[in-house]
Amino acid sequence: MIDTLRLTAEEAIRLLERREVSAAELHGAYVEAIAARDPELHCYLTTLDEPNGDGIPIALKDVISTKGVPTTAGSKILEGYLPLYDATVAERCKTAGLSLLGKTNTDEFAMGSSTENSAFGPSHNPWDPERVPGGSGGGSAAAVTAGLAPWALGSDTGGSIKQPSALCGNVGLRPTYGTVPRYGVVAFASSLDQVGPVAKTVRDCALLYSIIAGRDPFDSTTVELPEPVRLPVGEDLEGLRIGVPRELNEAEGIEPGVKDAVRAAVELARGLGAEVGECELPHSVEYGLPCYYLIAPAEASSNLARYDGVRYGPREPGETFREMVEATRDAGFGDEVKRRIMLGTYALSAGYYDAYYGQAQKVRTLIRREHTAAFASFDVLACPTSPTVAFRIGEKAQDPLAMYAADLLTIPSCIAGLPGLSIPCGLSEGLPVGLQLVGPQFSENTLFRAGHALERALGFDTVPERLR
Ligand code: GLN
């Protein structure tokens, strides 16, 4: 009997290596778990019942192109679309032998913080199915927590890996911009999008990162990693300098229970030998969100111009070419996507470009510089991943600004191109709280070291109470 709820990817690999299970048995165990639990949780948009690799299984967020396997980005406009090629990250998973379990639910074009913007209906949080799993990668995060995949890939533009991991009580890494190829990943905002792992443990996360990272000739924004990925082993944090940015720990809207859990985790880090000090990121909270909501929609409005009823997916009839395109986009895109296209088009239009997009780029530089300044004194920065625990389905659906605020604390480091790791650090109101650790560019190994030592010391049980 394979206990998919508890099995980590590393343990699954060990079972395979010792020939205690076969790849087909492993795949089958997850397919069974999906059949039992997914009707309630709706983590998957597509599942593959047959094993297709000789390694352990994996789930991929449905923005990652998979040859011959539906890839919808959570949008009706891509319904029925079958990619002709694999995204580089999907190909790297295949090369590593990983067996594709299926494609996970996402907010449409990864725009959202709850998966409620998926055209195919929301996913549910395994800790409490009446609550959201976060977003946009809620399907991947919920699948890992519910034992419907040993690990998964997500994509993160402003928080879509870190925030759902926090809300579902697992580990998520948004890697340094440029370390993971975006080739074949449905584009949202190209200067921000990064693919990264979602897993039960920091070591699993590091292992999956080592599979997908590294330069890709098909993505000119990628680089080779300056040092190989090291699987963390240490238990102490001797010599590690942890900065606690005041603004990101005291921002309005952070729930008291979230603050307490994060504060306790930072104290625990001190107990493990870390030097802890306060620091400042003066513009990150005040200007991060507005800056992101100019840059991301601007880039999205350009990236989404390709969905015209000709290149991909369904087409609505029209008398003229223009009418056909308009009708297709009107029927194919949901409200949030249309809102972003309008915002972005406006911000980029003649006469407004400098005032909005240009200005946002300057703010972006400021935010990047203040992070660099903080890293002169600290190796990692710590704060909550999400200001709140998982909220109720429907609670923020009618209020885009409240939904945008879910990423208040994840967005600054995304804008700065920096890596961030979210690990579960405790419970508030019986729901998981995420601790976000942010480091300088290419500091993933440091984040893994810190995250691993802390997760061991914290002893957080990633299995939701109601599923134990
Ligand atoms: N919630 C943010 C948004 O709606 C971030 C989404 C993401 O990272 N893809 O844009």
Coordinates of C-alpha atoms and ligand atoms in Angstrom, one line a residue:
M1 CA 0.0 0.0 0.0
I2 CA 1.6 3.3 -1.1
D3 CA 0.6 6.2 1.2
T4 CA 0.6 9.0 -1.3
L5 CA -0.5 11.5 1.4
R6 CA 2.8 11.1 3.2
L7 CA 5.2 9.9 0.5
T8 CA 7.8 12.5 -0.4
A9 CA 9.4 12.5 -3.9
E10 CA 12.7 11.5 -2.4
E11 CA 11.2 8.5 -0.6
A12 CA 9.3 7.5 -3.8
I13 CA 12.7 7.6 -5.7
R14 CA 14.2 5.4 -3.0
L15 CA 11.4 2.9 -3.3
L16 CA 11.9 2.7 -7.0
E17 CA 15.7 2.4 -6.7
R18 CA 15.3 -0.5 -4.3
R19 CA 12.7 -2.0 -6.6
E20 CA 10.2 -2.1 -3.9
V21 CA 7.7 -0.6 -6.3
S22 CA 7.7 -0.2 -10.1
A23 CA 7.1 3.1 -11.9
A24 CA 3.8 1.8 -13.1
E25 CA 2.7 1.0 -9.6
L26 CA 3.6 4.4 -8.4
H27 CA 1.8 6.1 -11.2
G28 CA -1.2 3.8 -10.6
A29 CA -1.3 4.7 -6.9
Y30 CA -1.6 8.4 -7.7
V31 CA -4.2 7.8 -10.4
E32 CA -6.2 6.0 -7.7
A33 CA -5.8 8.8 -5.3
I34 CA -6.8 11.3 -7.9
A35 CA -9.9 9.2 -8.7
A36 CA -10.9 9.2 -5.0
R37 CA -10.1 12.8 -4.1
D38 CA -10.1 15.0 -7.2
P39 CA -13.8 15.1 -7.8
E40 CA -14.0 17.1 -4.6
L41 CA -10.7 19.1 -4.9
H42 CA -10.5 19.7 -8.7
C43 CA -6.8 20.0 -8.8
Y44 CA -6.5 18.5 -12.3
L45 CA -7.8 19.7 -15.7
T46 CA -6.4 16.7 -17.5
T47 CA -5.1 13.4 -16.1
L48 CA -3.0 10.6 -17.8
D49 CA -3.9 7.2 -16.5
E50 CA -1.1 5.4 -18.1
P51 CA 2.5 5.6 -16.9
N52 CA 4.7 7.4 -19.4
G53 CA 8.1 7.4 -17.7
D54 CA 10.3 5.0 -15.8
G55 CA 10.7 7.4 -12.8
I56 CA 8.3 8.8 -10.3
P57 CA 5.3 10.8 -11.3
I58 CA 4.8 14.6 -11.6
A59 CA 2.0 17.1 -12.2
L60 CA 2.5 20.2 -14.3
K61 CA 0.5 23.4 -14.1
D62 CA -1.6 23.8 -17.2
V63 CA 0.4 26.7 -18.5
I64 CA 3.3 24.4 -19.4
S65 CA 3.0 23.1 -23.0
T66 CA 3.0 19.3 -23.2
K67 CA 3.1 17.7 -26.6
G68 CA -0.2 16.1 -27.6
V69 CA -1.6 16.7 -24.1
P70 CA -4.2 19.5 -23.7
T71 CA -2.8 22.7 -22.4
T72 CA -5.4 25.3 -21.6
A73 CA -3.9 27.9 -19.2
G74 CA -7.3 27.7 -17.5
S75 CA -8.9 29.5 -20.5
K76 CA -11.7 28.6 -22.8
I77 CA -9.7 30.3 -25.6
L78 CA -7.3 27.3 -25.5
E79 CA -9.9 24.6 -25.0
G80 CA -9.0 21.7 -27.2
Y81 CA -5.6 23.0 -28.1
L82 CA -2.9 20.3 -28.3
P83 CA 0.7 21.7 -28.3
L84 CA 3.0 20.4 -31.0
Y85 CA 6.0 20.5 -28.8
D86 CA 7.0 20.2 -25.1
A87 CA 8.0 23.2 -23.1
T88 CA 11.7 22.9 -22.1
V89 CA 10.8 22.2 -18.5
A90 CA 8.3 19.5 -19.6
E91 CA 11.0 18.0 -21.8
R92 CA 13.6 18.1 -18.9
C93 CA 11.1 16.3 -16.7
K94 CA 10.6 13.7 -19.5
T95 CA 14.3 13.3 -19.9
A96 CA 14.7 12.7 -16.2
G97 CA 12.1 9.8 -16.5
L98 CA 9.3 11.6 -14.7
S99 CA 5.9 10.2 -15.5
L100 CA 3.3 12.9 -16.3
L101 CA 0.2 12.5 -14.1
G102 CA -1.7 15.4 -15.5
K103 CA -2.1 19.1 -15.9
T104 CA -3.2 21.1 -12.9
N105 CA -5.8 23.9 -12.6
T106 CA -4.8 27.5 -12.7
D107 CA -6.4 30.9 -12.8
E108 CA -7.0 31.9 -16.4
F109 CA -3.6 32.8 -17.9
A110 CA -2.2 32.6 -14.3
M111 CA -4.0 35.8 -13.5
G112 CA -5.3 35.5 -9.9
S113 CA -4.6 34.4 -6.4
S114 CA -7.3 31.8 -5.8
T115 CA -7.9 29.7 -9.0
E116 CA -11.4 31.1 -9.0
N117 CA -10.6 32.7 -12.3
S118 CA -10.1 29.3 -14.0
A119 CA -12.6 29.0 -16.8
F120 CA -13.1 25.4 -15.6
G121 CA -14.1 26.1 -12.0
P122 CA -12.0 26.6 -8.9
S123 CA -9.8 24.1 -7.0
H124 CA -10.4 23.5 -3.3
N125 CA -8.0 23.6 -0.4
P126 CA -7.4 20.2 1.1
W127 CA -7.2 21.7 4.6
D128 CA -10.8 23.0 4.1
P129 CA -12.5 22.5 0.8
E130 CA -14.6 25.6 1.3
R131 CA -11.5 27.6 1.0
V132 CA -9.3 28.5 -1.9
P133 CA -5.9 26.8 -2.4
G134 CA -4.4 30.1 -3.5
G135 CA -3.4 30.9 -7.0
S136 CA -2.8 31.0 -9.7
G137 CA -1.1 27.6 -9.2
G138 CA -3.7 26.3 -6.7
G139 CA -4.1 23.1 -8.6
S140 CA -0.5 22.1 -8.2
A141 CA -0.3 23.1 -4.6
A142 CA -3.5 21.4 -3.6
A143 CA -2.5 18.2 -5.5
V144 CA 0.8 18.0 -3.6
T145 CA -0.9 18.5 -0.3
A146 CA -3.7 16.1 -0.9
G147 CA -1.3 13.3 -2.1
L148 CA -2.5 13.5 -5.7
A149 CA 1.1 14.1 -6.9
P150 CA 4.5 13.7 -5.1
W151 CA 5.6 17.0 -6.5
A152 CA 4.6 19.5 -9.2
L153 CA 5.7 22.4 -11.3
G154 CA 4.0 25.8 -11.0
S155 CA 4.7 29.2 -12.5
D156 CA 5.1 32.4 -10.7
T157 CA 4.7 35.9 -12.0
G158 CA 3.9 37.8 -8.8
G159 CA 3.4 35.0 -6.3
S160 CA 1.6 32.1 -8.0
I161 CA 4.0 29.4 -6.6
K162 CA 4.8 30.8 -3.2
Q163 CA 1.3 32.0 -2.2
P164 CA -0.6 28.7 -3.0
S165 CA 2.2 26.7 -1.3
A166 CA 1.7 28.9 1.8
L167 CA -2.1 28.4 1.7
C168 CA -1.8 24.7 1.2
G169 CA 1.0 24.1 3.7
N170 CA 3.7 22.9 1.3
V171 CA 7.1 24.1 0.0
G172 CA 7.3 26.3 -3.1
L173 CA 10.2 27.9 -4.8
R174 CA 10.1 30.8 -7.2
P175 CA 13.6 30.6 -8.7
T176 CA 15.9 33.5 -9.7
Y177 CA 14.6 35.0 -12.9
G178 CA 16.5 33.5 -15.8
T179 CA 17.5 30.2 -14.2
V180 CA 14.5 28.2 -15.5
P181 CA 13.5 28.3 -19.2
R182 CA 10.2 29.8 -20.2
Y183 CA 10.2 28.3 -23.7
G184 CA 6.8 26.6 -24.2
V185 CA 5.3 28.1 -21.1
V186 CA 2.1 30.1 -21.9
A187 CA 3.3 33.7 -21.5
F188 CA 1.7 36.1 -19.0
A189 CA 4.2 38.8 -18.2
S190 CA 7.5 37.8 -19.7
S191 CA 9.8 39.9 -17.6
L192 CA 8.4 38.3 -14.5
D193 CA 7.3 34.7 -15.3
Q194 CA 9.3 31.9 -13.8
V195 CA 8.6 28.2 -13.5
G196 CA 9.4 26.5 -10.2
P197 CA 8.8 23.4 -8.0
V198 CA 6.1 22.7 -5.5
A199 CA 6.9 19.9 -3.1
K200 CA 6.4 18.4 0.4
T201 CA 9.9 19.1 1.5
V202 CA 12.7 21.5 0.8
R203 CA 15.0 18.7 -0.4
D204 CA 12.3 17.6 -2.9
C205 CA 12.1 21.2 -4.0
A206 CA 15.8 21.4 -4.5
L207 CA 15.9 18.1 -6.4
L208 CA 13.2 19.2 -8.8
Y209 CA 14.9 22.6 -9.3
S210 CA 18.1 20.8 -10.3
I211 CA 16.1 18.9 -13.0
I212 CA 14.5 22.0 -14.6
A213 CA 17.2 24.8 -14.1
G214 CA 19.9 25.8 -16.5
R215 CA 20.5 27.6 -19.8
D216 CA 18.2 26.8 -22.7
P217 CA 19.2 27.9 -26.2
F218 CA 15.4 28.5 -26.9
D219 CA 15.1 31.1 -24.1
S220 CA 17.6 33.9 -24.5
T221 CA 16.9 35.2 -20.9
T222 CA 18.3 32.0 -19.4
V223 CA 21.7 31.4 -17.8
E224 CA 23.7 28.5 -16.6
L225 CA 23.6 28.2 -12.8
P226 CA 26.8 29.6 -11.3
E227 CA 27.0 26.6 -8.9
P228 CA 25.4 23.2 -8.9
V229 CA 22.2 22.7 -6.8
R230 CA 23.2 21.2 -3.4
L231 CA 20.6 19.1 -1.6
P232 CA 20.5 20.5 1.9
V233 CA 21.6 18.3 4.8
G234 CA 22.6 20.6 7.7
E235 CA 20.5 21.1 10.8
D236 CA 21.9 24.4 12.1
L237 CA 22.0 28.0 10.7
E238 CA 25.4 29.0 12.2
G239 CA 26.6 32.1 10.4
L240 CA 23.5 32.8 8.5
R241 CA 22.3 36.4 8.6
I242 CA 18.6 36.8 8.5
G243 CA 17.1 40.2 7.9
V244 CA 13.5 41.0 8.9
P245 CA 12.2 43.8 6.7
R246 CA 10.0 45.9 8.9
E247 CA 7.6 46.9 6.1
L248 CA 7.0 43.4 5.0
N249 CA 6.3 42.1 8.5
E250 CA 4.2 44.9 9.7
A251 CA 2.1 45.7 6.6
E252 CA -1.5 46.5 7.0
G253 CA -3.7 43.4 6.5
I254 CA -1.3 40.8 7.9
E255 CA -3.4 38.6 10.2
P256 CA -2.2 38.4 13.8
G257 CA -2.0 34.6 13.7
V258 CA 0.2 34.9 10.6
K259 CA 2.5 37.4 12.3
D260 CA 2.9 35.2 15.3
A261 CA 3.8 32.0 13.4
V262 CA 6.4 33.9 11.3
R263 CA 7.8 35.6 14.4
A264 CA 8.1 32.2 16.1
A265 CA 9.9 30.7 13.1
V266 CA 12.4 33.6 13.0
E267 CA 13.1 33.0 16.7
L268 CA 13.6 29.4 16.0
A269 CA 16.1 30.3 13.3
R270 CA 17.9 32.4 15.9
G271 CA 18.0 29.3 18.2
L272 CA 19.6 27.4 15.4
G273 CA 22.5 29.8 15.3
A274 CA 21.3 32.5 12.8
E275 CA 22.0 36.1 13.4
V276 CA 18.7 38.0 13.1
G277 CA 18.3 41.7 12.6
E278 CA 15.7 44.2 11.4
C279 CA 16.0 45.9 8.1
E280 CA 14.1 48.2 5.7
L281 CA 12.6 47.9 2.3
P282 CA 11.0 51.3 2.2
H283 CA 9.3 51.3 -1.2
S284 CA 8.5 47.6 -1.6
V285 CA 5.1 47.4 0.2
E286 CA 3.9 50.9 -0.8
Y287 CA 4.8 50.7 -4.5
G288 CA 5.3 47.1 -5.2
L289 CA 1.7 46.3 -6.0
P290 CA 0.9 49.3 -8.2
C291 CA 4.2 48.8 -10.0
Y292 CA 3.3 45.1 -10.7
Y293 CA -0.2 46.0 -11.8
L294 CA 1.2 48.2 -14.5
I295 CA 4.0 46.1 -15.7
A296 CA 2.2 42.7 -15.6
P297 CA -0.9 43.8 -17.4
A298 CA 1.1 45.8 -20.0
E299 CA 3.1 42.7 -20.9
A300 CA 0.1 40.5 -20.7
S301 CA -1.9 42.7 -23.2
S302 CA 0.9 42.2 -25.7
N303 CA 1.4 38.5 -25.0
L304 CA -2.3 37.8 -25.3
A305 CA -2.7 39.5 -28.7
R306 CA -1.8 36.1 -30.2
Y307 CA -5.2 34.5 -29.3
D308 CA -7.1 35.6 -32.4
G309 CA -9.1 32.5 -33.3
V310 CA -6.5 31.7 -36.0
R311 CA -3.4 30.4 -34.3
Y312 CA -5.0 28.4 -31.4
G313 CA -8.1 26.9 -30.1
P314 CA -11.8 27.7 -30.8
R315 CA -13.1 30.3 -33.2
E316 CA -16.3 32.3 -33.1
P317 CA -17.9 33.1 -36.5
G318 CA -17.8 36.7 -37.8
E319 CA -18.6 38.5 -41.1
T320 CA -15.1 40.0 -41.3
F321 CA -11.7 39.1 -39.9
R322 CA -12.0 41.8 -37.3
E323 CA -15.4 40.7 -36.2
M324 CA -14.3 37.1 -36.0
V325 CA -11.3 38.1 -33.8
E326 CA -13.5 40.3 -31.6
A327 CA -16.1 37.6 -31.2
T328 CA -13.5 34.9 -30.4
R329 CA -11.7 37.0 -27.8
D330 CA -15.0 38.1 -26.3
A331 CA -16.2 34.5 -25.9
G332 CA -12.8 33.0 -25.1
F333 CA -11.5 35.3 -22.3
G334 CA -12.9 35.7 -18.8
D335 CA -13.5 39.0 -17.0
E336 CA -10.1 39.2 -15.2
V337 CA -8.2 38.6 -18.4
K338 CA -10.2 41.3 -20.2
R339 CA -9.6 43.7 -17.3
R340 CA -5.9 43.1 -17.5
I341 CA -5.8 43.5 -21.3
M342 CA -7.6 46.8 -21.0
L343 CA -5.4 48.0 -18.1
G344 CA -2.3 47.0 -20.0
T345 CA -3.3 48.5 -23.3
Y346 CA -4.1 51.8 -21.6
A347 CA -0.8 51.9 -19.8
L348 CA 1.1 51.3 -23.0
S349 CA -0.9 53.7 -25.2
A350 CA 0.7 56.8 -26.8
G351 CA 0.8 59.7 -24.4
Y352 CA 0.5 57.4 -21.3
Y353 CA 3.5 55.1 -21.8
D354 CA 6.0 57.3 -19.9
A355 CA 3.5 58.2 -17.2
Y356 CA 2.6 54.6 -16.4
Y357 CA 4.8 51.9 -17.9
G358 CA 7.9 54.0 -17.9
Q359 CA 7.3 55.2 -14.4
A360 CA 6.6 51.6 -13.2
Q361 CA 10.0 50.5 -14.7
K362 CA 11.7 53.2 -12.6
V363 CA 10.0 52.0 -9.5
R364 CA 11.0 48.5 -10.3
T365 CA 14.7 49.6 -10.4
L366 CA 14.2 51.3 -7.0
I367 CA 12.7 48.1 -5.5
R368 CA 15.6 46.1 -6.9
R369 CA 18.1 48.5 -5.5
E370 CA 16.7 48.5 -2.0
H371 CA 16.8 44.7 -2.0
T372 CA 20.5 44.8 -3.1
A373 CA 21.1 47.2 -0.3
A374 CA 19.5 44.9 2.3
F375 CA 21.7 42.0 1.0
A376 CA 24.8 44.0 2.0
S377 CA 24.0 43.1 5.6
F378 CA 21.9 39.9 5.3
D379 CA 22.0 36.6 3.4
V380 CA 18.2 36.1 3.5
L381 CA 15.2 38.2 4.2
A382 CA 12.2 36.7 6.1
C383 CA 8.5 37.7 6.1
P384 CA 5.1 36.1 5.7
T385 CA 4.4 34.7 2.3
S386 CA 0.7 35.6 2.4
P387 CA -0.8 38.2 4.7
T388 CA -3.7 35.8 5.4
V389 CA -4.4 32.1 5.7
A390 CA -6.6 30.5 3.0
F391 CA -9.7 32.6 2.5
R392 CA -13.2 31.3 1.6
I393 CA -14.2 30.6 -2.0
G394 CA -16.1 33.6 -3.2
E395 CA -14.9 35.9 -0.4
K396 CA -12.8 38.1 -2.7
A397 CA -14.1 37.1 -6.1
Q398 CA -16.1 40.3 -6.6
D399 CA -13.3 42.6 -5.4
P400 CA -10.2 42.6 -7.7
L401 CA -8.3 44.9 -5.4
A402 CA -8.7 42.6 -2.3
M403 CA -7.6 39.7 -4.5
Y404 CA -4.5 41.6 -5.7
A405 CA -3.5 42.3 -2.1
A406 CA -3.0 38.6 -1.6
D407 CA 0.3 39.1 -3.3
L408 CA 1.4 42.2 -1.4
L409 CA 4.4 40.4 0.2
T410 CA 5.4 38.1 -2.7
I411 CA 5.5 40.7 -5.4
P412 CA 8.4 42.9 -4.3
S413 CA 11.0 40.1 -4.7
C414 CA 9.4 39.0 -8.0
I415 CA 9.8 42.5 -9.4
A416 CA 13.4 42.4 -8.3
G417 CA 14.0 39.1 -10.1
L418 CA 15.0 37.4 -6.8
P419 CA 14.4 33.8 -5.7
G420 CA 11.9 33.2 -2.9
L421 CA 11.1 30.0 -1.0
S422 CA 7.9 29.5 1.0
I423 CA 7.8 26.9 3.7
P424 CA 5.0 26.1 6.1
C425 CA 5.8 27.5 9.6
G426 CA 2.8 26.8 11.6
L427 CA -1.0 27.1 11.8
S428 CA -3.3 30.0 12.4
E429 CA -7.0 29.2 12.8
G430 CA -6.2 25.6 12.0
L431 CA -4.8 26.6 8.6
P432 CA -1.2 26.7 7.4
V433 CA 1.0 29.8 7.5
G434 CA 3.8 30.3 5.0
L435 CA 7.2 31.7 5.8
Q436 CA 8.9 33.4 2.8
L437 CA 12.6 33.4 2.6
V438 CA 14.1 35.7 -0.1
G439 CA 17.7 35.8 -1.2
P440 CA 19.9 37.6 -3.7
Q441 CA 20.1 36.3 -7.3
F442 CA 21.3 32.7 -7.6
S443 CA 21.1 32.1 -3.8
E444 CA 18.8 29.1 -4.1
N445 CA 21.3 26.9 -2.2
T446 CA 21.3 29.3 0.7
L447 CA 17.5 29.3 0.7
F448 CA 17.4 25.5 0.6
R449 CA 19.9 25.3 3.5
A450 CA 17.8 27.8 5.6
G451 CA 14.5 26.2 4.6
H452 CA 15.7 22.6 5.3
A453 CA 17.1 23.4 8.8
L454 CA 13.9 25.3 9.7
E455 CA 11.5 22.7 8.4
R456 CA 13.3 20.1 10.4
A457 CA 13.2 22.2 13.5
L458 CA 9.6 23.2 13.0
G459 CA 8.4 19.7 12.4
F460 CA 5.3 20.9 10.5
D461 CA 3.0 18.0 9.5
T462 CA 2.1 18.8 5.9
V463 CA -0.9 16.5 6.0
P464 CA -4.1 18.3 6.7
E465 CA -5.9 17.3 9.9
R466 CA -9.0 16.1 8.2
L467 CA -7.0 13.8 5.9
R468 CA -4.8 12.2 8.6
Ligands
GLN1 N1 -1.9 37.0 -8.2 C1 -1.0 37.7 -9.1 C2 -1.7 38.1 -10.3 O1 -2.9 37.9 -10.4 C3 0.2 36.8 -9.4 C4 -0.2 35.7 -10.4 C5 1.0 34.9 -10.8 O2 2.1 34.9 -10.2 N2 0.9 34.3 -12.0 O3 -1.1 38.5 -11.3

